[in-house]
Tab-separated table of C-alpha atoms in Angstrom:
chain	number	residue	atom	x	y	z
C	1	MET	CA	144.952	36.478	154.389
C	2	PHE	CA	142.455	37.585	151.835
C	3	ALA	CA	141.402	36.707	148.385
C	4	PHE	CA	140.758	39.258	145.894
C	5	GLU	CA	139.434	39.479	142.337
C	6	HIS	CA	141.307	42.832	140.888
C	7	SER	CA	144.505	42.236	139.053
C	8	PHE	CA	146.807	44.592	141.003
C	9	LEU	CA	146.799	45.289	144.592
C	10	VAL	CA	148.319	47.939	145.981
C	11	PHE	CA	148.274	49.429	149.909
C	12	LEU	CA	147.328	52.679	149.779
C	13	PRO	CA	149.729	55.429	150.949
C	14	LEU	CA	148.570	58.698	152.538
C	15	ALA	CA	149.246	60.884	150.026
C	16	LEU	CA	147.116	58.944	147.653
C	17	LEU	CA	144.584	59.160	149.902
C	18	SER	CA	144.378	62.227	150.712
C	19	VAL	CA	143.452	63.375	146.691
C	20	GLY	CA	139.749	61.974	147.741
C	21	VAL	CA	140.513	58.035	146.551
C	22	ALA	CA	138.470	57.181	149.619
C	23	GLY	CA	136.625	59.984	150.133
C	24	ARG	CA	133.906	59.800	147.528
C	25	SER	CA	130.849	56.813	146.919
C	26	SER	CA	129.037	56.969	144.048
C	27	ILE	CA	126.220	54.789	145.423
C	28	LEU	CA	125.010	58.038	147.715
C	29	PRO	CA	123.248	59.673	144.708
C	30	GLU	CA	121.013	56.304	143.614
C	31	LEU	CA	120.615	55.517	147.272
C	32	ALA	CA	118.986	58.774	147.497
C	33	LYS	CA	116.422	58.191	144.966
C	34	ALA	CA	115.457	54.818	146.815
C	35	LEU	CA	115.045	56.012	150.378
C	36	PRO	CA	113.494	58.536	152.453
C	37	GLU	CA	115.088	61.738	152.389
C	38	LYS	CA	115.301	62.107	156.093
C	39	ASP	CA	116.393	58.483	156.224
C	40	VAL	CA	119.559	59.291	153.190
C	41	LYS	CA	120.568	62.470	155.202
C	42	ALA	CA	120.924	60.256	158.778
C	43	ILE	CA	122.809	57.770	156.584
C	44	GLU	CA	125.296	60.268	155.262
C	45	ARG	CA	125.935	61.984	158.269
C	46	ASP	CA	126.620	58.620	160.041
C	47	ALA	CA	128.605	57.750	156.950
C	48	VAL	CA	131.025	60.530	157.586
C	49	GLU	CA	131.272	59.688	161.375
C	50	ILE	CA	132.227	56.239	160.355
C	51	GLN	CA	134.783	56.800	157.860
C	52	GLU	CA	136.994	58.879	160.243
C	53	VAL	CA	136.685	55.810	162.367
C	54	LEU	CA	137.801	53.467	159.851
C	55	PHE	CA	140.249	54.907	157.802
C	56	PRO	CA	143.203	54.040	160.222
C	57	ILE	CA	142.242	50.384	159.387
C	58	TYR	CA	142.141	50.982	155.579
C	59	ARG	CA	145.218	52.524	155.154
C	60	SER	CA	146.584	48.818	155.257
C	61	MET	CA	143.925	47.038	153.869
C	62	PRO	CA	144.829	45.633	150.140
C	63	HIS	CA	142.820	47.929	147.697
C	64	ASN	CA	143.430	48.089	143.300
C	65	ARG	CA	144.851	51.287	142.021
C	66	ARG	CA	141.816	53.070	142.434
C	67	GLY	CA	141.612	51.992	145.811
C	68	GLN	CA	138.456	49.136	145.579
C	69	MET	CA	138.407	46.283	147.814
C	70	GLY	CA	136.724	43.081	146.980
C	71	SER	CA	134.108	41.220	149.088
C	72	PRO	CA	136.635	39.229	151.467
C	73	VAL	CA	138.207	42.305	152.476
C	74	VAL	CA	135.184	44.686	152.901
C	75	ARG	CA	133.344	41.712	155.376
C	76	TYR	CA	136.731	41.536	157.572
C	77	LEU	CA	136.621	45.880	157.606
C	78	LEU	CA	133.024	46.072	158.539
C	79	HIS	CA	133.411	42.537	160.879
C	80	ARG	CA	136.381	44.896	162.430
C	81	PHE	CA	134.212	47.921	162.807
C	82	PHE	CA	131.140	46.681	164.263
C	83	MET	CA	132.916	43.844	166.904
C	84	LYS	CA	135.247	47.336	168.000
C	85	ALA	CA	131.671	48.426	169.075
C	86	GLY	CA	130.627	45.143	170.479
C	87	TRP	CA	127.903	44.288	167.319
C	88	SER	CA	128.317	40.194	166.485
C	89	VAL	CA	126.697	41.268	162.895
C	90	ARG	CA	124.813	38.100	160.940
C	91	GLY	CA	126.722	37.476	157.746
C	92	LEU	CA	129.521	39.064	158.216
C	93	GLU	CA	131.031	36.076	160.931
C	94	PRO	CA	133.701	34.246	159.317
C	95	ASP	CA	131.998	31.188	161.338
C	96	GLY	CA	134.979	28.795	160.302
C	97	GLN	CA	135.225	29.288	156.930
C	98	GLY	CA	137.322	32.069	156.299
C	99	TRP	CA	136.270	35.770	155.085
C	100	SER	CA	135.709	34.594	151.329
C	101	THR	CA	132.455	32.673	151.860
C	102	GLY	CA	129.167	35.375	151.495
C	103	SER	CA	129.276	38.915	150.662
C	104	PRO	CA	128.739	41.908	153.427
C	105	THR	CA	125.924	43.059	152.168
C	106	ASP	CA	124.302	39.749	153.506
C	107	MET	CA	123.711	41.597	156.768
C	108	LEU	CA	121.267	44.330	155.347
C	109	ARG	CA	117.610	43.086	156.614
C	110	GLU	CA	114.513	43.199	155.274
C	111	GLY	CA	112.916	46.765	155.172
C	112	LEU	CA	115.522	47.955	152.836
C	113	PRO	CA	113.988	48.354	149.738
C	114	LYS	CA	115.007	45.686	147.031
C	115	LYS	CA	116.371	48.882	144.582
C	116	ALA	CA	118.951	49.750	147.341
C	117	LYS	CA	120.357	46.081	147.890
C	118	GLN	CA	121.031	45.950	144.789
C	119	LEU	CA	123.178	49.536	144.138
C	120	PHE	CA	125.444	47.839	146.987
C	121	ASP	CA	125.473	44.609	145.395
C	122	GLY	CA	126.299	45.915	142.402
C	123	LYS	CA	129.269	47.946	143.696
C	124	ILE	CA	130.891	44.854	145.977
C	125	ASN	CA	130.276	42.269	142.869
C	126	GLY	CA	131.528	45.023	140.368
C	127	GLU	CA	134.357	47.327	140.333
C	128	GLY	CA	134.429	46.548	144.268
C	129	MET	CA	134.320	49.172	147.223
C	130	ASN	CA	136.227	52.396	148.489
C	131	LEU	CA	136.148	53.298	151.852
C	132	ALA	CA	133.342	55.533	151.732
C	133	ASP	CA	131.208	53.014	150.016
C	134	VAL	CA	131.828	50.628	152.843
C	135	ALA	CA	130.977	53.282	155.788
C	136	LEU	CA	127.956	54.467	153.341
C	137	LEU	CA	126.920	50.218	153.860
C	138	ALA	CA	127.686	50.288	157.440
C	139	ALA	CA	125.496	52.952	158.294
C	140	THR	CA	123.122	51.895	156.002
C	141	PHE	CA	122.888	49.018	158.218
C	142	ARG	CA	122.933	50.946	161.375
C	143	SER	CA	119.419	52.938	160.280
C	144	LEU	CA	118.032	49.527	159.763
C	145	VAL	CA	119.085	48.686	163.415
C	146	ARG	CA	117.884	51.981	164.525
C	147	ALA	CA	114.557	51.265	162.808
C	148	GLU	CA	113.761	48.091	164.004
C	149	GLU	CA	115.095	49.150	167.663
C	150	LEU	CA	111.917	51.885	167.517
C	151	GLU	CA	109.588	49.580	166.163
C	152	ARG	CA	110.497	47.459	169.117
C	153	LEU	CA	109.886	50.477	171.614
C	154	GLU	CA	106.801	51.644	170.073
C	155	ALA	CA	104.872	47.715	170.562
C	156	ILE	CA	105.956	47.642	173.886
C	157	ILE	CA	104.557	50.327	175.064
C	158	GLY	CA	101.823	49.741	173.688
C	159	PHE	CA	101.555	46.398	175.584
C	160	PHE	CA	102.097	48.915	178.535
C	161	GLN	CA	100.062	51.784	177.859
C	162	SER	CA	96.738	52.507	175.697
C	163	GLY	CA	95.508	55.956	174.042
C	164	PRO	CA	96.556	58.238	172.252
C	165	TRP	CA	100.370	57.944	173.446
C	166	LEU	CA	101.672	58.757	170.053
C	167	PHE	CA	100.548	62.222	170.042
C	168	GLY	CA	102.599	63.586	172.568
C	169	LYS	CA	100.988	62.281	175.909
C	170	PRO	CA	103.587	61.502	178.589
C	171	VAL	CA	104.567	58.543	180.296
C	172	SER	CA	105.315	58.697	183.747
C	173	SER	CA	108.649	58.079	184.926
C	174	VAL	CA	107.868	54.789	186.577
C	175	LEU	CA	105.946	53.441	183.335
C	176	VAL	CA	109.145	54.780	181.585
C	177	GLU	CA	111.251	52.464	183.449
C	178	ARG	CA	109.071	49.348	183.117
C	179	ILE	CA	109.080	49.851	179.540
C	180	PHE	CA	112.515	49.797	179.208
C	181	GLU	CA	112.664	46.707	181.589
C	182	ALA	CA	111.122	44.729	179.136
C	183	TYR	CA	112.702	46.390	176.183
C	184	THR	CA	116.255	45.020	177.346
C	185	ALA	CA	114.626	41.737	177.917
C	186	VAL	CA	112.844	41.531	173.755
C	187	HIS	CA	116.447	42.989	172.649
C	188	LEU	CA	118.578	40.634	174.748
C	189	TYR	CA	116.962	37.676	172.545
C	190	GLY	CA	116.425	39.215	169.351
C	191	LYS	CA	112.759	38.824	169.497
C	192	ASN	CA	110.799	40.129	167.046
C	193	ILE	CA	108.452	42.017	168.795
C	194	SER	CA	105.311	42.161	166.123
C	195	GLN	CA	104.726	38.496	166.673
C	196	MET	CA	104.736	38.611	170.229
C	197	THR	CA	101.533	39.084	172.879
C	198	ALA	CA	101.966	41.051	176.044
C	199	HIS	CA	101.825	37.418	178.334
C	200	GLU	CA	104.915	36.243	175.831
C	201	VAL	CA	106.987	39.331	176.667
C	202	ARG	CA	106.370	38.941	180.311
C	203	GLU	CA	107.424	35.228	179.686
C	204	VAL	CA	110.934	36.273	178.038
C	205	GLU	CA	111.419	39.009	180.996
C	206	LEU	CA	111.348	36.359	183.284
C	207	GLN	CA	113.427	34.056	181.410
C	208	ALA	CA	116.140	36.514	181.165
C	209	ARG	CA	116.242	36.947	185.198
C	210	GLU	CA	116.500	33.324	185.117
C	211	GLU	CA	119.345	32.868	182.422
C	212	TYR	CA	121.060	36.507	182.943
C	213	LEU	CA	123.379	36.316	186.045
C	214	ASN	CA	124.168	39.991	185.101
C	215	LEU	CA	120.658	41.329	184.395
C	216	PRO	CA	120.808	43.565	187.050
C	217	GLN	CA	123.984	45.718	185.966
C	218	LEU	CA	122.655	45.413	182.530
C	219	LEU	CA	119.340	47.542	183.611
C	220	GLY	CA	121.153	49.704	186.190
C	221	LEU	CA	122.909	50.974	182.691
C	222	VAL	CA	119.565	51.212	181.074
C	223	ARG	CA	118.282	53.145	183.812
C	224	ASP	CA	121.557	55.303	184.049
C	225	LEU	CA	121.062	55.879	180.113
C	226	LYS	CA	117.395	56.705	180.724
C	227	GLN	CA	118.607	59.612	183.785
C	228	GLU	CA	121.114	61.238	181.859
C	229	ILE	CA	118.496	61.658	178.502
C	230	ILE	CA	115.219	61.903	180.405
C	231	GLY	CA	115.802	62.349	183.897
C	232	ASP	CA	112.997	62.195	186.446
C	233	GLY	CA	110.436	63.580	184.788
C	234	ASP	CA	107.654	61.984	182.317
C	235	ALA	CA	108.537	61.016	178.784
C	236	THR	CA	106.997	61.108	175.278
C	237	PHE	CA	107.720	58.725	172.412
C	238	ALA	CA	110.494	61.073	170.955
C	239	ASP	CA	112.355	61.034	174.716
C	240	MET	CA	112.106	57.278	174.489
C	241	ALA	CA	113.423	56.494	171.142
C	242	ARG	CA	116.328	58.456	172.214
C	243	VAL	CA	117.295	56.772	175.084
C	244	ALA	CA	116.690	53.622	172.365
C	245	GLU	CA	119.108	55.104	169.943
C	246	LYS	CA	121.615	55.404	172.629
C	247	LEU	CA	120.984	51.709	174.100
C	248	GLY	CA	121.277	50.066	170.873
C	249	ARG	CA	124.763	52.217	170.346
C	250	VAL	CA	126.134	50.848	173.510
C	251	PHE	CA	124.848	47.278	174.102
C	252	GLY	CA	127.442	45.152	173.223
C	253	PRO	CA	129.812	47.173	175.280
C	254	ALA	CA	127.550	47.072	178.317
C	255	GLU	CA	127.046	43.551	177.494
C	256	ASP	CA	131.104	42.961	177.139
C	257	ARG	CA	131.731	45.131	180.373
C	258	SER	CA	129.428	42.933	182.422
C	259	GLU	CA	130.045	39.327	181.565
C	260	CYS	CA	131.988	38.973	178.305
C	261	GLN	CA	135.022	40.639	180.526
C	262	PRO	CA	134.987	37.932	183.266
C	263	ARG	CA	135.427	35.198	180.924
C	264	LYS	CA	138.021	36.971	179.128
C	265	ARG	CA	139.895	37.430	182.142
C	266	GLU	CA	139.985	33.629	182.816
C	267	LEU	CA	141.031	32.777	179.184
C	268	VAL	CA	143.641	35.328	179.540
C	269	GLU	CA	144.856	34.035	182.511
C	270	MET	CA	145.079	30.606	180.933
C	271	GLU	CA	147.009	32.254	178.125
C	272	HIS	CA	149.935	30.669	176.202
C	273	ARG	CA	152.910	32.676	176.545
C	274	SER	CA	151.072	35.920	175.502
C	275	SER	CA	149.897	34.211	172.020
C	276	GLY	CA	146.560	35.309	172.142
C	277	ARG	CA	145.405	31.672	172.246
C	278	VAL	CA	145.094	29.042	175.180
C	279	PRO	CA	145.944	25.387	174.561
C	280	ILE	CA	143.118	22.976	173.828
C	281	ALA	CA	143.920	20.903	177.408
C	282	ALA	CA	144.350	23.770	179.515
C	283	PHE	CA	140.214	25.324	178.257
C	284	TYR	CA	138.778	21.728	179.180
C	285	LYS	CA	140.761	21.094	182.533
C	286	ALA	CA	139.072	24.211	183.884
C	287	ALA	CA	135.553	23.411	182.581
C	288	LEU	CA	136.310	19.756	184.261
C	289	HIS	CA	138.648	20.466	187.310
C	290	ASP	CA	138.361	24.030	187.773
C	291	GLY	CA	134.444	25.105	188.230
C	292	LYS	CA	134.661	26.857	185.033
C	293	TRP	CA	131.545	25.029	183.316
C	294	HIS	CA	131.000	27.877	180.340
C	295	PHE	CA	134.189	26.576	178.736
C	296	GLY	CA	132.595	22.709	177.362
C	297	GLU	CA	132.430	23.561	173.349
C	298	SER	CA	133.130	20.898	171.845
C	299	LEU	CA	136.130	21.146	169.089
C	300	ALA	CA	133.284	20.970	166.322
C	301	TYR	CA	131.567	24.021	167.704
C	302	LEU	CA	135.056	26.054	168.185
C	303	ARG	CA	135.972	25.189	164.221
C	304	HIS	CA	132.854	26.340	163.475
C	305	ALA	CA	132.754	30.041	165.732
C	306	GLY	CA	136.417	30.337	163.886
C	307	ALA	CA	137.707	29.994	167.388
C	308	LEU	CA	139.947	26.902	167.256
C	309	ASP	CA	143.652	27.399	165.866
C	310	GLU	CA	144.319	24.359	164.070
C	311	THR	CA	147.558	25.221	162.278
C	312	LYS	CA	149.991	22.670	164.866
C	313	PRO	CA	148.928	19.186	164.176
C	314	GLY	CA	148.140	17.727	167.575
C	315	ASN	CA	147.499	20.975	169.457
C	316	PRO	CA	144.591	23.000	169.050
C	317	GLN	CA	144.178	26.227	170.227
C	318	VAL	CA	141.419	28.509	171.526
C	319	ILE	CA	141.702	31.723	170.161
C	320	ILE	CA	140.823	33.974	172.976
C	321	ALA	CA	139.286	36.654	170.569
C	322	ASN	CA	137.242	34.590	168.627
C	323	TYR	CA	135.965	33.255	171.542
C	324	ILE	CA	134.879	35.946	173.020
C	325	ASN	CA	133.428	37.930	169.894
C	326	GLY	CA	131.602	34.762	169.255
C	327	ARG	CA	127.763	35.076	169.372
C	328	ALA	CA	126.927	32.776	171.759
C	329	ASN	CA	129.403	33.802	174.419
C	330	CYS	CA	128.741	38.115	174.495
C	331	VAL	CA	125.080	39.454	173.581
C	332	ASP	CA	124.231	39.422	169.301
C	333	ALA	CA	123.277	43.059	168.993
C	334	SER	CA	121.651	42.341	166.047
């Protein structure tokens, strides 16, 4: 399944893992020199949580004797982690080309100091990464996503309310709801808010109402989160930032429940012998004759998305999990 550049592969036993082979990252001390202290502390806390989540998968992955993994394995491990959270992350998806193309550090965006990214590049291109390194990479990426969320929120608040709101002026509950309606639409389309006007934000909202049939359910989730965190009263920027962060954590699963799950159920109904696959003839029949127009992607598209199994000549099949997790079928949360 994976190509790995190191000479000796093992599957680490639990006893070896328990002595700390997977538990320390040599990147962290250097990362602390490249990023603000508060950011590093948040990343470190997040990495501990991520490491616990990844541990069961990590145990079954190929390593060298020192517990280190090469780029394809790290990329797959991160893909599994983010897909579990409902996130489709550019740079991690196989896109029909397997796991050996590209580097898992490609997901790190602008906004991370060059020196910090070089730390991860050096490790993945050198001796490989252990579990703690991978968890730190995932946590660093999530910190970049959170920073973008706050920038988006700050810009949208500015469209709705002028004045010294950043200095503690509260925002009314009604206005908070409007702010998050706009926030959700911009998030759906992954727009760069720094390049948008208030009119363009409104246009994106209208577009979302036309194109996302499940938008009312999604906005209902946003209102529930707002109610849970803020309640009915006025809100400060810090209050709204907590809502935005929580929304970022659940955005993928929320979209999955409201739009992706019905589509998944339709595919499972066509599944061939519990194989996790749908024969291509049944897939296209559903589109042409059963009113399921959304199952109309070409073979070339499915192949590029890594959603086409062509191991049996003359009998291609759609891989349900890969199709559902594809960027076009569920909202790209990153």
